PDB file of C-alpha atoms in Angstrom:
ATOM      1  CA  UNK A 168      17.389  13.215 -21.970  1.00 62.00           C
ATOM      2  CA  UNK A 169      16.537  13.989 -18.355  1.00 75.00           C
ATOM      3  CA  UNK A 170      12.885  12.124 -17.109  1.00 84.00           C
ATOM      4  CA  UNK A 171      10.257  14.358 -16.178  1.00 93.00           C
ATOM      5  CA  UNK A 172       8.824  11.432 -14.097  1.00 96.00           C
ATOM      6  CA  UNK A 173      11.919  10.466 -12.046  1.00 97.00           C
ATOM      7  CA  UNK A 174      10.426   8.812  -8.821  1.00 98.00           C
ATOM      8  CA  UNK A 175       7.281   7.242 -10.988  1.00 98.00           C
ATOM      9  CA  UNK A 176      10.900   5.400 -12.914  1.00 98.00           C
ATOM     10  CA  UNK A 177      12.095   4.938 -10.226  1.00 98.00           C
ATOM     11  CA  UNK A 178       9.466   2.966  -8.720  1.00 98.00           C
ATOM     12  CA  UNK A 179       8.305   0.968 -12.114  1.00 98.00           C
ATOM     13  CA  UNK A 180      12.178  -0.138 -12.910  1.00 98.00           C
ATOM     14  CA  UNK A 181      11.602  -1.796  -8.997  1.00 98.00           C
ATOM     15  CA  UNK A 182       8.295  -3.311  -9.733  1.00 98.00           C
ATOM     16  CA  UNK A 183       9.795  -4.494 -13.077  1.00 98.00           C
ATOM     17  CA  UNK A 184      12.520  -6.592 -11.412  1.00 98.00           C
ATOM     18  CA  UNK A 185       9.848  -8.275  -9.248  1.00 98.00           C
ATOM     19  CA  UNK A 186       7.299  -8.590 -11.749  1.00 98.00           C
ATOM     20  CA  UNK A 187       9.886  -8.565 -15.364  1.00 98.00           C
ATOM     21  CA  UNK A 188       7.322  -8.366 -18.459  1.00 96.00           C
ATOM     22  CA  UNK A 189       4.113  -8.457 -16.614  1.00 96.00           C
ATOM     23  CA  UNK A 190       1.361  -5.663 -17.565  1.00 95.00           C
ATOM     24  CA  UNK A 191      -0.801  -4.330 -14.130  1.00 97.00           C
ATOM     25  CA  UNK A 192      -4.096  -3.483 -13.660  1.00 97.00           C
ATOM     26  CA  UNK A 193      -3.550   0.183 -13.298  1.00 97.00           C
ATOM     27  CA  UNK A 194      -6.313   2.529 -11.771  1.00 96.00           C
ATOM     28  CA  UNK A 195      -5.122   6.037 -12.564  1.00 95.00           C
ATOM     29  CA  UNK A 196      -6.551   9.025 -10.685  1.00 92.00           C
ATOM     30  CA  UNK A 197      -8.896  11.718 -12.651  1.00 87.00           C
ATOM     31  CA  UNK A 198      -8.220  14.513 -11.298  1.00 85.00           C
ATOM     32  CA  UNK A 199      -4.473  14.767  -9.789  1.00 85.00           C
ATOM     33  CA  UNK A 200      -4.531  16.620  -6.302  1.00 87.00           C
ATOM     34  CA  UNK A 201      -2.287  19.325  -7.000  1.00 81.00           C
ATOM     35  CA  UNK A 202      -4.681  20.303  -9.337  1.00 82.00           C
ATOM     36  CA  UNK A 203      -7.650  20.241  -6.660  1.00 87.00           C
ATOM     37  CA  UNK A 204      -8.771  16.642  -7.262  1.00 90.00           C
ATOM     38  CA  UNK A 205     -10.084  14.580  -4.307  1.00 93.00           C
ATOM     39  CA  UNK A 206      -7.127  11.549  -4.504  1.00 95.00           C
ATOM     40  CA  UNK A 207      -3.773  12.345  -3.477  1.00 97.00           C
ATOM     41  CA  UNK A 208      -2.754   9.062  -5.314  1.00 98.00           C
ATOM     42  CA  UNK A 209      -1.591   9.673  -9.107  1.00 97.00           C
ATOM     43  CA  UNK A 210      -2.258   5.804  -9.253  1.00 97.00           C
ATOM     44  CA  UNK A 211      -1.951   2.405  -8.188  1.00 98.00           C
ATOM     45  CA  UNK A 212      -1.203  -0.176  -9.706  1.00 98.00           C
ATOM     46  CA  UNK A 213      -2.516  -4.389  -9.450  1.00 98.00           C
ATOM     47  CA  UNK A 214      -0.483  -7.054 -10.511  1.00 98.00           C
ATOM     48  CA  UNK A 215      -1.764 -10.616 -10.342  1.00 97.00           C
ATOM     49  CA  UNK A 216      -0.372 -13.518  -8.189  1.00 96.00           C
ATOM     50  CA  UNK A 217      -1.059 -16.859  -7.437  1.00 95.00           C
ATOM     51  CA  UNK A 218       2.074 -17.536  -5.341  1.00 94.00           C
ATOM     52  CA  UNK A 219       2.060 -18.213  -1.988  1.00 93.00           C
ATOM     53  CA  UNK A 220      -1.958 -18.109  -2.282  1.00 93.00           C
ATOM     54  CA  UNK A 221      -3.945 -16.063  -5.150  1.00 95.00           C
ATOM     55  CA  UNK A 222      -4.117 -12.081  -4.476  1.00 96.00           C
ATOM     56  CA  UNK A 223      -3.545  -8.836  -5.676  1.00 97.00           C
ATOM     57  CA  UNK A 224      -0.389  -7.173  -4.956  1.00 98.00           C
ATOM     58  CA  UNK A 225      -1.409  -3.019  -5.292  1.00 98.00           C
ATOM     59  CA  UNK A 226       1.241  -0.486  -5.199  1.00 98.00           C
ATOM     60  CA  UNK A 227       0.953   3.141  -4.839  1.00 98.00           C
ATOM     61  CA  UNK A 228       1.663   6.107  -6.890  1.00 98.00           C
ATOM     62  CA  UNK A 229       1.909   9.295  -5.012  1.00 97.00           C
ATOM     63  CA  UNK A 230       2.910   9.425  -1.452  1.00 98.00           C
ATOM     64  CA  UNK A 231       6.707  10.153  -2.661  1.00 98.00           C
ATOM     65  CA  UNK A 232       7.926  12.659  -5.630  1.00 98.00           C
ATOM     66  CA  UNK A 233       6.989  11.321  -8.733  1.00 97.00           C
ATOM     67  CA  UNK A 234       7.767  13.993 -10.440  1.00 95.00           C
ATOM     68  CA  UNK A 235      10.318  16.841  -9.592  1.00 94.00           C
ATOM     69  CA  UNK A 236      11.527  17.082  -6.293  1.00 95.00           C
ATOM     70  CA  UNK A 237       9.481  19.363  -3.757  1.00 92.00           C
ATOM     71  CA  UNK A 238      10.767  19.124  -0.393  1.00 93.00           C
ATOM     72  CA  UNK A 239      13.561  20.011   1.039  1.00 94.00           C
ATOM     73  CA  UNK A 240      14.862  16.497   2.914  1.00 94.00           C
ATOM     74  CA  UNK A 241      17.330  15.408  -0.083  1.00 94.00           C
ATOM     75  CA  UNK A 242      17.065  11.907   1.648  1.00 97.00           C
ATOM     76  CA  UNK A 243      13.564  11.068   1.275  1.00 97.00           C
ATOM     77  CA  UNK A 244      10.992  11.319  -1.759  1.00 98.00           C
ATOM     78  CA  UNK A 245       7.902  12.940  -0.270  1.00 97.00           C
ATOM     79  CA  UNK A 246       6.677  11.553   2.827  1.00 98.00           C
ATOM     80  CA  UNK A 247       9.658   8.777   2.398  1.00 98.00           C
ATOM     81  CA  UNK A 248       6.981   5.297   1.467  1.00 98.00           C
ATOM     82  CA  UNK A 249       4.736   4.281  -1.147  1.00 98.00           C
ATOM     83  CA  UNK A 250       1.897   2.290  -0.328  1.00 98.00           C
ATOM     84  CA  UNK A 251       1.571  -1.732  -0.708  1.00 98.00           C
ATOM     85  CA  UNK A 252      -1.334  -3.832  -0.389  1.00 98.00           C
ATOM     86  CA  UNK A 253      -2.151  -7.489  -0.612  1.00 97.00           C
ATOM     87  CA  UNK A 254      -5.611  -8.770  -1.501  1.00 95.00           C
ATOM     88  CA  UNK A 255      -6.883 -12.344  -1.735  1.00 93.00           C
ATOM     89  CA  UNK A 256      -8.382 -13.467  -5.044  1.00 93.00           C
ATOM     90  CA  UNK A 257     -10.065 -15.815  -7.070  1.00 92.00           C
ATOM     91  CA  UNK A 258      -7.632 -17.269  -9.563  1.00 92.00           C
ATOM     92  CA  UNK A 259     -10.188 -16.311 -12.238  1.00 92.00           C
ATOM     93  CA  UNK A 260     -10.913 -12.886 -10.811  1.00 92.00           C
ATOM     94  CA  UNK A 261      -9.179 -10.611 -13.803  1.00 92.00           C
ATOM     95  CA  UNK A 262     -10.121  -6.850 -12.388  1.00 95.00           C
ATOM     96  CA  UNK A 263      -9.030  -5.733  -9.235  1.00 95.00           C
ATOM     97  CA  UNK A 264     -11.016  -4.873  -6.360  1.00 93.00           C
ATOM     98  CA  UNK A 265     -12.025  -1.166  -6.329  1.00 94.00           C
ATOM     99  CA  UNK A 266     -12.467  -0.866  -2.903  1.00 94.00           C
ATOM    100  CA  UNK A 267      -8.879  -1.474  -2.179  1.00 95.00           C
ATOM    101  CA  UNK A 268      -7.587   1.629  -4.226  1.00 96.00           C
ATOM    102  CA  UNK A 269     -10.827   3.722  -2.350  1.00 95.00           C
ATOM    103  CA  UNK A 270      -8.818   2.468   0.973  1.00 96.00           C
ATOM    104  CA  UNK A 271      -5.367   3.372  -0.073  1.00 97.00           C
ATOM    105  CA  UNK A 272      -6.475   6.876  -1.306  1.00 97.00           C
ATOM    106  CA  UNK A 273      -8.228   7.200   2.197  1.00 96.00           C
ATOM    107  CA  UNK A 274      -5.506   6.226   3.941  1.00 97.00           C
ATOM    108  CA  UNK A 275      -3.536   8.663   1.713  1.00 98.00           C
ATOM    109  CA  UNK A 276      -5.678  11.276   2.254  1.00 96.00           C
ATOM    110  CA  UNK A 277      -5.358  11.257   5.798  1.00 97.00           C
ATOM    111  CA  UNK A 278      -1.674  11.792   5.692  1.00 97.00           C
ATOM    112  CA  UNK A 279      -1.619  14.935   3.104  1.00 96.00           C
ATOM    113  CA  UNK A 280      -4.397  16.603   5.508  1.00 96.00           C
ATOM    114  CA  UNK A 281      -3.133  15.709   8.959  1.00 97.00           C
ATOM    115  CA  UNK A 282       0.667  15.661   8.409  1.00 97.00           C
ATOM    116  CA  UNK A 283       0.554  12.167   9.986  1.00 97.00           C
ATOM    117  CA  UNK A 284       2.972   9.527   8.130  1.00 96.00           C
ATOM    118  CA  UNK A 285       3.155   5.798   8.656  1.00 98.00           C
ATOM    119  CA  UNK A 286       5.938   4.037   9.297  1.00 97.00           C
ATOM    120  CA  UNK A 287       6.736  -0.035  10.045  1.00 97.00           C
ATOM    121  CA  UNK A 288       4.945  -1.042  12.869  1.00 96.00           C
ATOM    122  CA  UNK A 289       2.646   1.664  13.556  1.00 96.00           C
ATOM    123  CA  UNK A 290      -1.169   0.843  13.239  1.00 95.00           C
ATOM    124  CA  UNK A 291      -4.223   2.470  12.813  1.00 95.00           C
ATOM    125  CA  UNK A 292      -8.132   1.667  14.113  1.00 94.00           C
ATOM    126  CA  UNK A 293      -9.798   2.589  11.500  1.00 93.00           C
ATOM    127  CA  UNK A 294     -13.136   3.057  14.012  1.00 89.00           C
ATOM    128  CA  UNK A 295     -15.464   0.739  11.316  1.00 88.00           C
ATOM    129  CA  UNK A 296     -14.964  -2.023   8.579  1.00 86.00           C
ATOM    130  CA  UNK A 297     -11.956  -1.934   5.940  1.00 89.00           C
ATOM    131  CA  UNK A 298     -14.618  -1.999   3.193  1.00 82.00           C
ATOM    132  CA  UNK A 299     -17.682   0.011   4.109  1.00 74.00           C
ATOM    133  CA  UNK A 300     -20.464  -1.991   3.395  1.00 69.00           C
ATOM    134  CA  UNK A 301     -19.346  -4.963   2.958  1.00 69.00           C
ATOM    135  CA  UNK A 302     -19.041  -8.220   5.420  1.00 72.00           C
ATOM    136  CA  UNK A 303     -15.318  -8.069   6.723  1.00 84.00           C
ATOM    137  CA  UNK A 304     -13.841  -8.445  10.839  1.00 86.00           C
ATOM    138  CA  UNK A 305     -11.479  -6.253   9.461  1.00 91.00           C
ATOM    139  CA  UNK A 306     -11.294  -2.727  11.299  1.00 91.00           C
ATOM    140  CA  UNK A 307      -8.047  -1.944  11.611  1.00 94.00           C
ATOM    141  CA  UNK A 308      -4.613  -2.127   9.798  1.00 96.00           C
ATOM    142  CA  UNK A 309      -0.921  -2.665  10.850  1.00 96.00           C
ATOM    143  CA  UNK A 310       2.080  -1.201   8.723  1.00 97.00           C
ATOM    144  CA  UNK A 311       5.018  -3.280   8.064  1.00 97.00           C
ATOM    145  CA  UNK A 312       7.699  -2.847   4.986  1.00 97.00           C
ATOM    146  CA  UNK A 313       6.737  -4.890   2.086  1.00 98.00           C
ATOM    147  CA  UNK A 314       8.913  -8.178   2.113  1.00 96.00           C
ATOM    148  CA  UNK A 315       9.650  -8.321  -1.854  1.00 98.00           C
ATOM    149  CA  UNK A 316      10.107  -4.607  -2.499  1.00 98.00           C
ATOM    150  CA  UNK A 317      12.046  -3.077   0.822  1.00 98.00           C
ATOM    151  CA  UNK A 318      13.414   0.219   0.142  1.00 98.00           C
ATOM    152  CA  UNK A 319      14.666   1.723  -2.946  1.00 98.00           C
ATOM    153  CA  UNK A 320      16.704   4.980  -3.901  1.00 98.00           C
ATOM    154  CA  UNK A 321      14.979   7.243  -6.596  1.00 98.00           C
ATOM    155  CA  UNK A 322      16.992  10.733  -7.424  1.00 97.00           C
ATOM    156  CA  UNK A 323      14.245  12.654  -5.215  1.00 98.00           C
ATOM    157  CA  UNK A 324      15.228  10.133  -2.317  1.00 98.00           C
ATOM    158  CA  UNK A 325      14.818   6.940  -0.650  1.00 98.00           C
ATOM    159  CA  UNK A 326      11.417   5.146  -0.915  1.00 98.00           C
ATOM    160  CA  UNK A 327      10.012   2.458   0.942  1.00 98.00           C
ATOM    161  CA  UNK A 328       7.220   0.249   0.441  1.00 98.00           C
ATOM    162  CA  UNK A 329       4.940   0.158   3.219  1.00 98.00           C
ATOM    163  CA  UNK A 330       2.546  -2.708   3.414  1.00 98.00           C
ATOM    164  CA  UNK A 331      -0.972  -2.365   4.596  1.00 98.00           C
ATOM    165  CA  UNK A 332      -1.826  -5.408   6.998  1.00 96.00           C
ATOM    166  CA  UNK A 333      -5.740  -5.847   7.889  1.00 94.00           C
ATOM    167  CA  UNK A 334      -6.164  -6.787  10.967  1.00 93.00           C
ATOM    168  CA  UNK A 335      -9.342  -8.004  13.415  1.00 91.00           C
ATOM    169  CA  UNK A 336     -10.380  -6.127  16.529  1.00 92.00           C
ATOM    170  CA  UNK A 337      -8.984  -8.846  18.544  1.00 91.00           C
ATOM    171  CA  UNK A 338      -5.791  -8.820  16.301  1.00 92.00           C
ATOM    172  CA  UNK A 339      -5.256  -4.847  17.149  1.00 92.00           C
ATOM    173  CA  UNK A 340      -6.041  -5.296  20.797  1.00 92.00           C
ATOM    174  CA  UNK A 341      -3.294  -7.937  20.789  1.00 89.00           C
ATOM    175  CA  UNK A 342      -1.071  -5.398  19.725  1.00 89.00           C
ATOM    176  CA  UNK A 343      -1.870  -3.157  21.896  1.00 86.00           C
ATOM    177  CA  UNK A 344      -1.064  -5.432  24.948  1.00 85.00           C
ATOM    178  CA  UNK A 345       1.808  -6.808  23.139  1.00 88.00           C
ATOM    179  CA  UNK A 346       4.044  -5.106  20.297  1.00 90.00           C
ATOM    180  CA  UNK A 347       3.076  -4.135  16.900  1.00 93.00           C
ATOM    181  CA  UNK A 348       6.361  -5.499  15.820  1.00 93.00           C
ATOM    182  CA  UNK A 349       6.221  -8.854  17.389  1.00 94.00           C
ATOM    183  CA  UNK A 350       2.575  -9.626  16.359  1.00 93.00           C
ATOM    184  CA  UNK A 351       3.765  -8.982  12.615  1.00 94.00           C
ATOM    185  CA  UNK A 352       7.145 -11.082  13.115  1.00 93.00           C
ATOM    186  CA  UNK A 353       4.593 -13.974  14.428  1.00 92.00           C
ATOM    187  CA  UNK A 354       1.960 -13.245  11.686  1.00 92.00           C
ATOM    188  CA  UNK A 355       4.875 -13.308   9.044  1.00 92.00           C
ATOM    189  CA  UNK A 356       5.642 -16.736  10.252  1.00 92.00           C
ATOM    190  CA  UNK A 357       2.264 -18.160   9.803  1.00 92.00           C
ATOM    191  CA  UNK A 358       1.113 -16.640   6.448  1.00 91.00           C
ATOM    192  CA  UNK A 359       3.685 -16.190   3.985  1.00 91.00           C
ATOM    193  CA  UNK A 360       3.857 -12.297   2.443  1.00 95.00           C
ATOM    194  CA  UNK A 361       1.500 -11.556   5.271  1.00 94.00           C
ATOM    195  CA  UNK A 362      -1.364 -11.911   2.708  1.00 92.00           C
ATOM    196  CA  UNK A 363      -4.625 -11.912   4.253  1.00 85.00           C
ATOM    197  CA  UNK A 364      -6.463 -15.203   4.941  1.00 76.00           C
ATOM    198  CA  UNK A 365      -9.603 -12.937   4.590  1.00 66.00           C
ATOM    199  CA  UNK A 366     -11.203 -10.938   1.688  1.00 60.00           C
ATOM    200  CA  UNK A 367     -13.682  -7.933   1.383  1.00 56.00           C
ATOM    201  CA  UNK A 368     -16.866  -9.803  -0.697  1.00 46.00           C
ATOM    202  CA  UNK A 369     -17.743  -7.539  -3.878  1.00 42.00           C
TER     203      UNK A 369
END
């Protein structure tokens, strides 16, 4: 029997071999946006880790063909990524943090209305805090390809995970004198995953 969800498979079957027999946190969108809803993400998904350090790992649902396939590049699934994000936590802490999946559907939103993608090593200033009214030095983020998922094929196309890297006002103006690329090879080197040293309070 042919899937009517081939890329959503696609991209639990890869989660599955990182995370075999674990359950997420998944925060599924209302109101899908091809039927007029505000969220272009269908979902995204939280799984639990407290390797290297404690976060969330999120994952996207929605910025490549989940379902049939749409557009006409046979080599890429949608706009060709998914999103990944990586969020400290309290070992305790047993619901993920909303404001991360408001963030990814912004950031998500921004693509589907400006045409804009993100690839590795591009950045963004996001011109204000990560988490809007809350106490963070995080106002910008960095883009690099997750370092546990990579890229996967799907039978709409390749997908890769993208990983959202928060990053200081001193951090992006480093990159901007430097390299985008370089700062995340060096940042890689000092924190493991690149998972943030930082979090968003509640």
């Amino acid at each position: 029997m042919t899937s009517e969800t081939p890329g959503w498979d696609a991209i639990d079957a890869a989660l599955e071999r990182r995370y075999p027999g674990v359950e997420p946190r998944h925060l599924a969108t209302i109101l899908k946006w091809s039927l007029g809803g505000p969220d272009p993400l269908d979902g995204i998904s939280f799984y639990p880790r407290l390797e290297p350090v404690p976060h969330w790992h999120a994952v996207s649902y929605g910025m490549s063909e989940l379902y049939d396939k749409q557009s006409d590049n046979p080599d890429e699934s949608g706009w060709g990524f998914e999103f990944t994000f990586r969020i400290r936590r309290d070992p305790a802490e047993a619901e993920p943090p909303v404001w991360a999946a408001n963030f990814l559907q912004n950031l998500a939103r921004y693509v589907f209305q400006s045409g804009n993608w993100f690839e590795p090593n591009h950045h963004m200033d996001l011109n204000g805090p990560i988490a809007l009214d809350r106490p963070t030095l995080i106002r910008a983020v960095a883009f690099a390809e997750d370092p546990e998922l990579g890229t996967i094929e799907t039978p709409n196309g390749t997908v890769q995970f993208l990983q959202v890297v928060g990053i200081t006002s001193d951090e992006y103006a480093a990159t901007q004198a430097w390299s985008v690329r370089d700062f995340l090879a060096l940042l890689a080197r000092r924190i493991p995953l690149l998972v943030p040293t930082w979090t968003a309070a509640r």
